[in-house]
């Protein structure tokens, strides 16, 4: 009897799997009727989130973030730059988003993922929109100044998508904010030309004879912490933190970004019905 039961269970699993692949929307709608999702989550529950600081030892700040299976690695390298004439007391932040072929079957070698520039621009806009003058800003660019009009920090933030299983922007933003929280400014000293340069490990040991201008590796002061939540809207249902499969078959995708004071930073809706689900969005 046992082999028969095992064979029957296997056959049933194969039928369910075949139905899921042939009719994905109907498969998910059957679950929605029961207010449950294929992975067992209620509609409004996000996936488990994990965060590891200092994931890249060679970076000045780094973090590995996971939301469900979606995984992002963010790393920051700091360099001394000459500030612009227009902003002599401000540094700069440059953001790059990378989707290598290992992150998803839809990303093929030699072909840049279409979603990568979108996520990169959204992430850059969200972070850079927070800086400088607004009270709810995340980073004051003046905090990146070293010597007015002569030297400031350029922060190069690179985010690598290691596994793309939905809610890419949420995970990318989480890893980026965590990397800035982990960031420690390198020590700098004056070279023979009177310019500020990053102190190497050997110089920190005192062999170079050049004294560091900043005695301590201070951390960046974050004025406000942005966080986001992506949801899919389908008919009368709202699904928080969708998987890649749910994103691909549901009608509308929205991402809401708030700051640590729960003020709205941005609302992002790439496509879908223009006026549909207004009450659900509200």
PDB file of C-alpha atoms in Angstrom:
ATOM      1  CA  UNK A   1       0.000   0.000   0.000  1.00  0.00           C
ATOM      2  CA  UNK A   2       2.821   2.348   0.815  1.00  0.00           C
ATOM      3  CA  UNK A   3       4.275   2.411  -2.731  1.00  0.00           C
ATOM      4  CA  UNK A   4       0.797   3.157  -4.093  1.00  0.00           C
ATOM      5  CA  UNK A   5       0.314   6.048  -1.674  1.00  0.00           C
ATOM      6  CA  UNK A   6       3.723   7.401  -2.569  1.00  0.00           C
ATOM      7  CA  UNK A   7       2.954   7.103  -6.273  1.00  0.00           C
ATOM      8  CA  UNK A   8      -0.409   8.800  -5.788  1.00  0.00           C
ATOM      9  CA  UNK A   9       1.147  11.710  -3.872  1.00  0.00           C
ATOM     10  CA  UNK A  10       3.803  12.141  -6.558  1.00  0.00           C
ATOM     11  CA  UNK A  11       1.186  12.111  -9.300  1.00  0.00           C
ATOM     12  CA  UNK A  12      -0.890  14.699  -7.426  1.00  0.00           C
ATOM     13  CA  UNK A  13       2.153  16.961  -6.955  1.00  0.00           C
ATOM     14  CA  UNK A  14       2.959  16.696 -10.661  1.00  0.00           C
ATOM     15  CA  UNK A  15      -0.609  17.647 -11.581  1.00  0.00           C
ATOM     16  CA  UNK A  16      -0.524  20.689  -9.277  1.00  0.00           C
ATOM     17  CA  UNK A  17       2.863  21.736 -10.653  1.00  0.00           C
ATOM     18  CA  UNK A  18       1.656  21.349 -14.229  1.00  0.00           C
ATOM     19  CA  UNK A  19      -1.476  23.397 -13.487  1.00  0.00           C
ATOM     20  CA  UNK A  20       0.696  26.094 -11.865  1.00  0.00           C
ATOM     21  CA  UNK A  21       2.890  26.397 -14.955  1.00  0.00           C
ATOM     22  CA  UNK A  22       0.068  26.193 -17.515  1.00  0.00           C
ATOM     23  CA  UNK A  23      -2.422  28.463 -15.732  1.00  0.00           C
ATOM     24  CA  UNK A  24      -0.398  30.551 -13.256  1.00  0.00           C
ATOM     25  CA  UNK A  25      -3.029  33.261 -12.761  1.00  0.00           C
ATOM     26  CA  UNK A  26      -5.831  30.780 -12.062  1.00  0.00           C
ATOM     27  CA  UNK A  27      -3.509  28.894  -9.718  1.00  0.00           C
ATOM     28  CA  UNK A  28      -2.835  32.032  -7.674  1.00  0.00           C
ATOM     29  CA  UNK A  29      -6.459  33.199  -7.755  1.00  0.00           C
ATOM     30  CA  UNK A  30      -7.545  29.903  -6.192  1.00  0.00           C
ATOM     31  CA  UNK A  31      -5.216  30.683  -3.293  1.00  0.00           C
ATOM     32  CA  UNK A  32      -6.462  34.273  -3.078  1.00  0.00           C
ATOM     33  CA  UNK A  33     -10.003  33.012  -2.516  1.00  0.00           C
ATOM     34  CA  UNK A  34      -8.691  31.422   0.689  1.00  0.00           C
ATOM     35  CA  UNK A  35      -6.659  34.556   1.612  1.00  0.00           C
ATOM     36  CA  UNK A  36      -3.470  32.537   1.427  1.00  0.00           C
ATOM     37  CA  UNK A  37      -0.525  32.429  -0.938  1.00  0.00           C
ATOM     38  CA  UNK A  38       1.301  29.460  -2.466  1.00  0.00           C
ATOM     39  CA  UNK A  39       4.214  29.893  -0.028  1.00  0.00           C
ATOM     40  CA  UNK A  40       1.821  29.788   2.941  1.00  0.00           C
ATOM     41  CA  UNK A  41       1.887  33.520   3.761  1.00  0.00           C
ATOM     42  CA  UNK A  42      -1.234  35.571   4.463  1.00  0.00           C
ATOM     43  CA  UNK A  43      -1.794  38.282   1.847  1.00  0.00           C
ATOM     44  CA  UNK A  44      -0.431  41.121   3.988  1.00  0.00           C
ATOM     45  CA  UNK A  45       2.659  39.416   5.380  1.00  0.00           C
ATOM     46  CA  UNK A  46       6.152  40.136   4.102  1.00  0.00           C
ATOM     47  CA  UNK A  47       8.831  37.486   3.877  1.00  0.00           C
ATOM     48  CA  UNK A  48      11.505  36.998   6.522  1.00  0.00           C
ATOM     49  CA  UNK A  49      14.257  39.615   6.351  1.00  0.00           C
ATOM     50  CA  UNK A  50      17.905  39.180   7.309  1.00  0.00           C
ATOM     51  CA  UNK A  51      20.725  41.720   7.316  1.00  0.00           C
ATOM     52  CA  UNK A  52      24.485  41.297   7.706  1.00  0.00           C
ATOM     53  CA  UNK A  53      26.763  44.318   8.095  1.00  0.00           C
ATOM     54  CA  UNK A  54      30.394  44.337   6.969  1.00  0.00           C
ATOM     55  CA  UNK A  55      29.901  41.679   4.303  1.00  0.00           C
ATOM     56  CA  UNK A  56      32.786  43.089   2.193  1.00  0.00           C
ATOM     57  CA  UNK A  57      35.977  43.570   4.204  1.00  0.00           C
ATOM     58  CA  UNK A  58      37.677  45.703   1.530  1.00  0.00           C
ATOM     59  CA  UNK A  59      34.815  48.250   1.419  1.00  0.00           C
ATOM     60  CA  UNK A  60      34.419  51.269   3.699  1.00  0.00           C
ATOM     61  CA  UNK A  61      30.824  50.248   4.330  1.00  0.00           C
ATOM     62  CA  UNK A  62      28.861  47.200   3.212  1.00  0.00           C
ATOM     63  CA  UNK A  63      25.793  45.093   3.914  1.00  0.00           C
ATOM     64  CA  UNK A  64      24.123  41.918   2.671  1.00  0.00           C
ATOM     65  CA  UNK A  65      20.320  42.073   2.746  1.00  0.00           C
ATOM     66  CA  UNK A  66      17.816  39.276   2.126  1.00  0.00           C
ATOM     67  CA  UNK A  67      14.046  39.513   1.848  1.00  0.00           C
ATOM     68  CA  UNK A  68      12.868  35.972   1.278  1.00  0.00           C
ATOM     69  CA  UNK A  69      15.189  34.669  -1.422  1.00  0.00           C
ATOM     70  CA  UNK A  70      15.882  38.110  -2.934  1.00  0.00           C
ATOM     71  CA  UNK A  71      19.473  38.965  -2.029  1.00  0.00           C
ATOM     72  CA  UNK A  72      21.375  42.235  -2.464  1.00  0.00           C
ATOM     73  CA  UNK A  73      24.970  43.087  -1.637  1.00  0.00           C
ATOM     74  CA  UNK A  74      25.787  46.789  -1.202  1.00  0.00           C
ATOM     75  CA  UNK A  75      29.330  48.133  -0.851  1.00  0.00           C
ATOM     76  CA  UNK A  76      30.668  51.687  -0.513  1.00  0.00           C
ATOM     77  CA  UNK A  77      34.120  52.967  -1.420  1.00  0.00           C
ATOM     78  CA  UNK A  78      35.143  56.485  -0.428  1.00  0.00           C
ATOM     79  CA  UNK A  79      37.502  58.673  -2.457  1.00  0.00           C
ATOM     80  CA  UNK A  80      38.743  62.227  -1.977  1.00  0.00           C
ATOM     81  CA  UNK A  81      37.468  64.592  -4.677  1.00  0.00           C
ATOM     82  CA  UNK A  82      37.574  68.302  -5.460  1.00  0.00           C
ATOM     83  CA  UNK A  83      34.112  69.770  -4.820  1.00  0.00           C
ATOM     84  CA  UNK A  84      32.347  71.744  -7.495  1.00  0.00           C
ATOM     85  CA  UNK A  85      32.393  75.538  -7.564  1.00  0.00           C
ATOM     86  CA  UNK A  86      28.609  75.564  -7.138  1.00  0.00           C
ATOM     87  CA  UNK A  87      28.769  73.356  -4.021  1.00  0.00           C
ATOM     88  CA  UNK A  88      32.163  73.925  -2.377  1.00  0.00           C
ATOM     89  CA  UNK A  89      31.040  72.467   0.960  1.00  0.00           C
ATOM     90  CA  UNK A  90      29.386  69.310  -0.333  1.00  0.00           C
ATOM     91  CA  UNK A  91      30.507  65.841  -1.352  1.00  0.00           C
ATOM     92  CA  UNK A  92      28.805  63.492  -3.808  1.00  0.00           C
ATOM     93  CA  UNK A  93      27.156  60.082  -3.948  1.00  0.00           C
ATOM     94  CA  UNK A  94      27.269  57.883  -7.058  1.00  0.00           C
ATOM     95  CA  UNK A  95      24.984  54.840  -7.241  1.00  0.00           C
ATOM     96  CA  UNK A  96      25.355  51.837  -9.550  1.00  0.00           C
ATOM     97  CA  UNK A  97      23.035  48.819  -9.682  1.00  0.00           C
ATOM     98  CA  UNK A  98      24.245  45.515 -11.121  1.00  0.00           C
ATOM     99  CA  UNK A  99      22.272  42.432 -12.165  1.00  0.00           C
ATOM    100  CA  UNK A 100      24.690  39.637 -13.146  1.00  0.00           C
ATOM    101  CA  UNK A 101      23.320  36.584 -14.989  1.00  0.00           C
ATOM    102  CA  UNK A 102      23.481  34.463 -11.821  1.00  0.00           C
ATOM    103  CA  UNK A 103      20.649  36.425 -10.187  1.00  0.00           C
ATOM    104  CA  UNK A 104      17.774  35.264 -12.388  1.00  0.00           C
ATOM    105  CA  UNK A 105      16.958  33.016 -15.354  1.00  0.00           C
ATOM    106  CA  UNK A 106      15.661  36.075 -17.232  1.00  0.00           C
ATOM    107  CA  UNK A 107      19.114  37.699 -17.136  1.00  0.00           C
ATOM    108  CA  UNK A 108      21.306  36.216 -19.829  1.00  0.00           C
ATOM    109  CA  UNK A 109      25.055  36.652 -20.298  1.00  0.00           C
ATOM    110  CA  UNK A 110      25.877  39.612 -22.522  1.00  0.00           C
ATOM    111  CA  UNK A 111      22.364  41.085 -22.278  1.00  0.00           C
ATOM    112  CA  UNK A 112      21.746  43.747 -19.623  1.00  0.00           C
ATOM    113  CA  UNK A 113      18.586  43.142 -17.652  1.00  0.00           C
ATOM    114  CA  UNK A 114      15.850  45.596 -18.583  1.00  0.00           C
ATOM    115  CA  UNK A 115      14.884  45.987 -14.924  1.00  0.00           C
ATOM    116  CA  UNK A 116      18.375  47.003 -13.814  1.00  0.00           C
ATOM    117  CA  UNK A 117      18.341  50.626 -15.063  1.00  0.00           C
ATOM    118  CA  UNK A 118      14.834  51.112 -13.626  1.00  0.00           C
ATOM    119  CA  UNK A 119      15.797  49.872 -10.159  1.00  0.00           C
ATOM    120  CA  UNK A 120      19.073  51.797 -10.285  1.00  0.00           C
ATOM    121  CA  UNK A 121      17.339  55.071 -11.194  1.00  0.00           C
ATOM    122  CA  UNK A 122      14.628  54.591  -8.584  1.00  0.00           C
ATOM    123  CA  UNK A 123      17.210  53.829  -5.899  1.00  0.00           C
ATOM    124  CA  UNK A 124      19.407  56.772  -6.896  1.00  0.00           C
ATOM    125  CA  UNK A 125      16.455  59.159  -6.976  1.00  0.00           C
ATOM    126  CA  UNK A 126      15.205  57.994  -3.577  1.00  0.00           C
ATOM    127  CA  UNK A 127      18.572  58.402  -1.865  1.00  0.00           C
ATOM    128  CA  UNK A 128      19.590  61.616  -3.603  1.00  0.00           C
ATOM    129  CA  UNK A 129      16.132  63.148  -3.103  1.00  0.00           C
ATOM    130  CA  UNK A 130      16.690  62.755   0.648  1.00  0.00           C
ATOM    131  CA  UNK A 131      19.990  64.653   0.781  1.00  0.00           C
ATOM    132  CA  UNK A 132      20.958  68.260   1.396  1.00  0.00           C
ATOM    133  CA  UNK A 133      18.150  70.638   2.347  1.00  0.00           C
ATOM    134  CA  UNK A 134      14.981  68.738   3.241  1.00  0.00           C
ATOM    135  CA  UNK A 135      14.349  67.981   6.891  1.00  0.00           C
ATOM    136  CA  UNK A 136      13.489  64.402   6.042  1.00  0.00           C
ATOM    137  CA  UNK A 137      16.727  63.964   4.103  1.00  0.00           C
ATOM    138  CA  UNK A 138      18.775  60.834   4.641  1.00  0.00           C
ATOM    139  CA  UNK A 139      22.239  62.294   4.071  1.00  0.00           C
ATOM    140  CA  UNK A 140      23.433  65.868   4.321  1.00  0.00           C
ATOM    141  CA  UNK A 141      26.023  66.209   1.559  1.00  0.00           C
ATOM    142  CA  UNK A 142      27.795  68.813   3.675  1.00  0.00           C
ATOM    143  CA  UNK A 143      28.655  65.985   6.037  1.00  0.00           C
ATOM    144  CA  UNK A 144      30.897  64.689   3.233  1.00  0.00           C
ATOM    145  CA  UNK A 145      33.001  67.874   3.120  1.00  0.00           C
ATOM    146  CA  UNK A 146      36.657  67.780   4.247  1.00  0.00           C
ATOM    147  CA  UNK A 147      38.081  71.213   3.379  1.00  0.00           C
ATOM    148  CA  UNK A 148      35.733  73.850   2.000  1.00  0.00           C
ATOM    149  CA  UNK A 149      36.292  74.338  -1.710  1.00  0.00           C
ATOM    150  CA  UNK A 150      39.299  72.001  -1.755  1.00  0.00           C
ATOM    151  CA  UNK A 151      38.403  68.479  -0.708  1.00  0.00           C
ATOM    152  CA  UNK A 152      35.289  66.388  -0.094  1.00  0.00           C
ATOM    153  CA  UNK A 153      34.254  62.757  -0.092  1.00  0.00           C
ATOM    154  CA  UNK A 154      32.884  60.957  -3.133  1.00  0.00           C
ATOM    155  CA  UNK A 155      30.887  57.920  -2.018  1.00  0.00           C
ATOM    156  CA  UNK A 156      30.672  55.192  -4.671  1.00  0.00           C
ATOM    157  CA  UNK A 157      27.775  52.890  -3.824  1.00  0.00           C
ATOM    158  CA  UNK A 158      27.550  49.635  -5.803  1.00  0.00           C
ATOM    159  CA  UNK A 159      24.618  47.282  -5.329  1.00  0.00           C
ATOM    160  CA  UNK A 160      24.773  43.748  -6.683  1.00  0.00           C
ATOM    161  CA  UNK A 161      21.656  41.632  -7.085  1.00  0.00           C
ATOM    162  CA  UNK A 162      22.635  38.073  -6.200  1.00  0.00           C
ATOM    163  CA  UNK A 163      19.144  36.547  -6.304  1.00  0.00           C
ATOM    164  CA  UNK A 164      16.127  38.235  -7.890  1.00  0.00           C
ATOM    165  CA  UNK A 165      12.903  36.812  -6.466  1.00  0.00           C
ATOM    166  CA  UNK A 166      10.661  39.861  -6.311  1.00  0.00           C
ATOM    167  CA  UNK A 167      10.673  43.149  -4.355  1.00  0.00           C
ATOM    168  CA  UNK A 168      14.060  44.088  -5.831  1.00  0.00           C
ATOM    169  CA  UNK A 169      13.840  47.742  -4.906  1.00  0.00           C
ATOM    170  CA  UNK A 170      12.910  47.022  -1.276  1.00  0.00           C
ATOM    171  CA  UNK A 171      15.921  44.772  -0.831  1.00  0.00           C
ATOM    172  CA  UNK A 172      18.257  47.111  -2.735  1.00  0.00           C
ATOM    173  CA  UNK A 173      17.225  50.100  -0.616  1.00  0.00           C
ATOM    174  CA  UNK A 174      17.594  48.089   2.589  1.00  0.00           C
ATOM    175  CA  UNK A 175      21.112  46.981   1.671  1.00  0.00           C
ATOM    176  CA  UNK A 176      22.098  50.527   0.640  1.00  0.00           C
ATOM    177  CA  UNK A 177      20.834  52.158   3.851  1.00  0.00           C
ATOM    178  CA  UNK A 178      22.492  49.441   5.937  1.00  0.00           C
ATOM    179  CA  UNK A 179      25.791  49.978   4.082  1.00  0.00           C
ATOM    180  CA  UNK A 180      25.660  53.704   4.863  1.00  0.00           C
ATOM    181  CA  UNK A 181      24.907  52.866   8.516  1.00  0.00           C
ATOM    182  CA  UNK A 182      27.990  50.624   8.552  1.00  0.00           C
ATOM    183  CA  UNK A 183      30.168  53.171   6.720  1.00  0.00           C
ATOM    184  CA  UNK A 184      33.270  54.552   8.446  1.00  0.00           C
ATOM    185  CA  UNK A 185      35.169  57.401   6.840  1.00  0.00           C
ATOM    186  CA  UNK A 186      38.758  56.476   5.955  1.00  0.00           C
ATOM    187  CA  UNK A 187      41.608  58.478   7.479  1.00  0.00           C
ATOM    188  CA  UNK A 188      43.203  61.129   5.256  1.00  0.00           C
ATOM    189  CA  UNK A 189      46.486  63.050   5.346  1.00  0.00           C
ATOM    190  CA  UNK A 190      48.192  65.865   3.436  1.00  0.00           C
ATOM    191  CA  UNK A 191      50.591  64.804   0.672  1.00  0.00           C
ATOM    192  CA  UNK A 192      53.647  66.762  -0.485  1.00  0.00           C
ATOM    193  CA  UNK A 193      51.462  68.853  -2.814  1.00  0.00           C
ATOM    194  CA  UNK A 194      49.194  69.874   0.025  1.00  0.00           C
ATOM    195  CA  UNK A 195      46.306  67.710  -1.193  1.00  0.00           C
ATOM    196  CA  UNK A 196      44.289  65.366   0.990  1.00  0.00           C
ATOM    197  CA  UNK A 197      44.757  61.678   0.226  1.00  0.00           C
ATOM    198  CA  UNK A 198      43.382  58.520   1.811  1.00  0.00           C
ATOM    199  CA  UNK A 199      45.787  57.056   4.356  1.00  0.00           C
ATOM    200  CA  UNK A 200      46.827  53.526   3.451  1.00  0.00           C
ATOM    201  CA  UNK A 201      47.174  50.699   5.929  1.00  0.00           C
ATOM    202  CA  UNK A 202      50.948  51.219   5.970  1.00  0.00           C
ATOM    203  CA  UNK A 203      50.541  54.928   6.709  1.00  0.00           C
ATOM    204  CA  UNK A 204      48.237  54.137   9.615  1.00  0.00           C
ATOM    205  CA  UNK A 205      51.088  52.172  11.075  1.00  0.00           C
ATOM    206  CA  UNK A 206      53.239  55.291  11.075  1.00  0.00           C
ATOM    207  CA  UNK A 207      55.831  54.206   8.477  1.00  0.00           C
ATOM    208  CA  UNK A 208      55.056  57.004   6.061  1.00  0.00           C
ATOM    209  CA  UNK A 209      55.650  59.774   8.576  1.00  0.00           C
ATOM    210  CA  UNK A 210      52.469  61.575   7.496  1.00  0.00           C
ATOM    211  CA  UNK A 211      49.985  62.308  10.224  1.00  0.00           C
ATOM    212  CA  UNK A 212      46.319  61.713   9.560  1.00  0.00           C
ATOM    213  CA  UNK A 213      44.173  64.833   9.372  1.00  0.00           C
ATOM    214  CA  UNK A 214      41.137  63.075  10.856  1.00  0.00           C
ATOM    215  CA  UNK A 215      42.297  61.217  13.955  1.00  0.00           C
ATOM    216  CA  UNK A 216      39.262  58.938  14.215  1.00  0.00           C
ATOM    217  CA  UNK A 217      37.207  57.005  11.675  1.00  0.00           C
ATOM    218  CA  UNK A 218      33.862  58.705  12.268  1.00  0.00           C
ATOM    219  CA  UNK A 219      30.560  57.351  11.020  1.00  0.00           C
ATOM    220  CA  UNK A 220      28.119  59.100   8.713  1.00  0.00           C
ATOM    221  CA  UNK A 221      25.269  60.955  10.353  1.00  0.00           C
ATOM    222  CA  UNK A 222      22.003  59.724   8.846  1.00  0.00           C
ATOM    223  CA  UNK A 223      19.296  62.327   9.290  1.00  0.00           C
ATOM    224  CA  UNK A 224      16.445  60.003   8.377  1.00  0.00           C
ATOM    225  CA  UNK A 225      16.118  56.352   7.374  1.00  0.00           C
ATOM    226  CA  UNK A 226      14.003  55.559   4.280  1.00  0.00           C
ATOM    227  CA  UNK A 227      12.330  52.177   3.917  1.00  0.00           C
ATOM    228  CA  UNK A 228       9.977  50.783   1.324  1.00  0.00           C
ATOM    229  CA  UNK A 229       7.293  48.183   0.753  1.00  0.00           C
ATOM    230  CA  UNK A 230       6.268  46.800  -2.633  1.00  0.00           C
ATOM    231  CA  UNK A 231       2.768  45.377  -3.122  1.00  0.00           C
ATOM    232  CA  UNK A 232       0.889  43.822  -6.000  1.00  0.00           C
ATOM    233  CA  UNK A 233      -2.725  44.805  -6.554  1.00  0.00           C
ATOM    234  CA  UNK A 234      -5.004  42.245  -8.193  1.00  0.00           C
ATOM    235  CA  UNK A 235      -8.760  42.787  -8.360  1.00  0.00           C
ATOM    236  CA  UNK A 236      -9.704  43.435  -4.711  1.00  0.00           C
ATOM    237  CA  UNK A 237      -6.582  41.862  -3.257  1.00  0.00           C
ATOM    238  CA  UNK A 238      -3.396  43.481  -1.959  1.00  0.00           C
ATOM    239  CA  UNK A 239      -0.329  41.244  -1.684  1.00  0.00           C
ATOM    240  CA  UNK A 240       2.594  42.589   0.328  1.00  0.00           C
ATOM    241  CA  UNK A 241       6.187  41.795  -0.638  1.00  0.00           C
ATOM    242  CA  UNK A 242       5.467  39.764  -3.808  1.00  0.00           C
ATOM    243  CA  UNK A 243       7.704  37.055  -5.187  1.00  0.00           C
ATOM    244  CA  UNK A 244       8.985  37.257  -8.751  1.00  0.00           C
ATOM    245  CA  UNK A 245       6.246  34.857  -9.842  1.00  0.00           C
ATOM    246  CA  UNK A 246       3.524  37.002  -8.265  1.00  0.00           C
ATOM    247  CA  UNK A 247       4.967  40.176  -9.830  1.00  0.00           C
ATOM    248  CA  UNK A 248       4.966  38.577 -13.269  1.00  0.00           C
ATOM    249  CA  UNK A 249       1.271  37.627 -13.296  1.00  0.00           C
ATOM    250  CA  UNK A 250      -0.500  40.252 -11.166  1.00  0.00           C
ATOM    251  CA  UNK A 251      -2.006  43.370 -12.745  1.00  0.00           C
ATOM    252  CA  UNK A 252      -0.430  46.269 -10.846  1.00  0.00           C
ATOM    253  CA  UNK A 253       2.783  46.786  -8.876  1.00  0.00           C
ATOM    254  CA  UNK A 254       3.303  49.696  -6.469  1.00  0.00           C
ATOM    255  CA  UNK A 255       6.192  50.663  -4.197  1.00  0.00           C
ATOM    256  CA  UNK A 256       5.723  53.063  -1.293  1.00  0.00           C
ATOM    257  CA  UNK A 257       8.774  54.668   0.340  1.00  0.00           C
ATOM    258  CA  UNK A 258       8.469  56.227   3.811  1.00  0.00           C
ATOM    259  CA  UNK A 259      11.047  57.771   6.115  1.00  0.00           C
ATOM    260  CA  UNK A 260      11.621  56.995   9.793  1.00  0.00           C
ATOM    261  CA  UNK A 261       8.973  59.604  10.718  1.00  0.00           C
ATOM    262  CA  UNK A 262       6.450  57.740   8.515  1.00  0.00           C
ATOM    263  CA  UNK A 263       6.310  60.586   6.003  1.00  0.00           C
ATOM    264  CA  UNK A 264       5.795  59.704   2.352  1.00  0.00           C
ATOM    265  CA  UNK A 265       9.024  59.965   0.348  1.00  0.00           C
ATOM    266  CA  UNK A 266       7.905  58.527  -2.977  1.00  0.00           C
ATOM    267  CA  UNK A 267       5.198  56.461  -4.627  1.00  0.00           C
ATOM    268  CA  UNK A 268       6.302  54.335  -7.580  1.00  0.00           C
ATOM    269  CA  UNK A 269       3.902  52.566  -9.951  1.00  0.00           C
ATOM    270  CA  UNK A 270       5.493  51.114 -13.099  1.00  0.00           C
ATOM    271  CA  UNK A 271       2.621  50.468 -15.493  1.00  0.00           C
ATOM    272  CA  UNK A 272      -0.706  48.822 -14.832  1.00  0.00           C
ATOM    273  CA  UNK A 273      -4.159  50.477 -14.928  1.00  0.00           C
ATOM    274  CA  UNK A 274      -3.933  54.237 -14.515  1.00  0.00           C
ATOM    275  CA  UNK A 275      -6.881  54.822 -12.188  1.00  0.00           C
ATOM    276  CA  UNK A 276      -7.663  51.321 -11.018  1.00  0.00           C
ATOM    277  CA  UNK A 277      -7.412  50.362  -7.355  1.00  0.00           C
ATOM    278  CA  UNK A 278      -7.349  53.974  -6.138  1.00  0.00           C
ATOM    279  CA  UNK A 279      -9.122  53.018  -2.921  1.00  0.00           C
ATOM    280  CA  UNK A 280      -6.740  50.104  -2.397  1.00  0.00           C
ATOM    281  CA  UNK A 281      -3.737  52.361  -2.884  1.00  0.00           C
ATOM    282  CA  UNK A 282      -5.098  54.893  -0.400  1.00  0.00           C
TER     283      UNK A 282
END
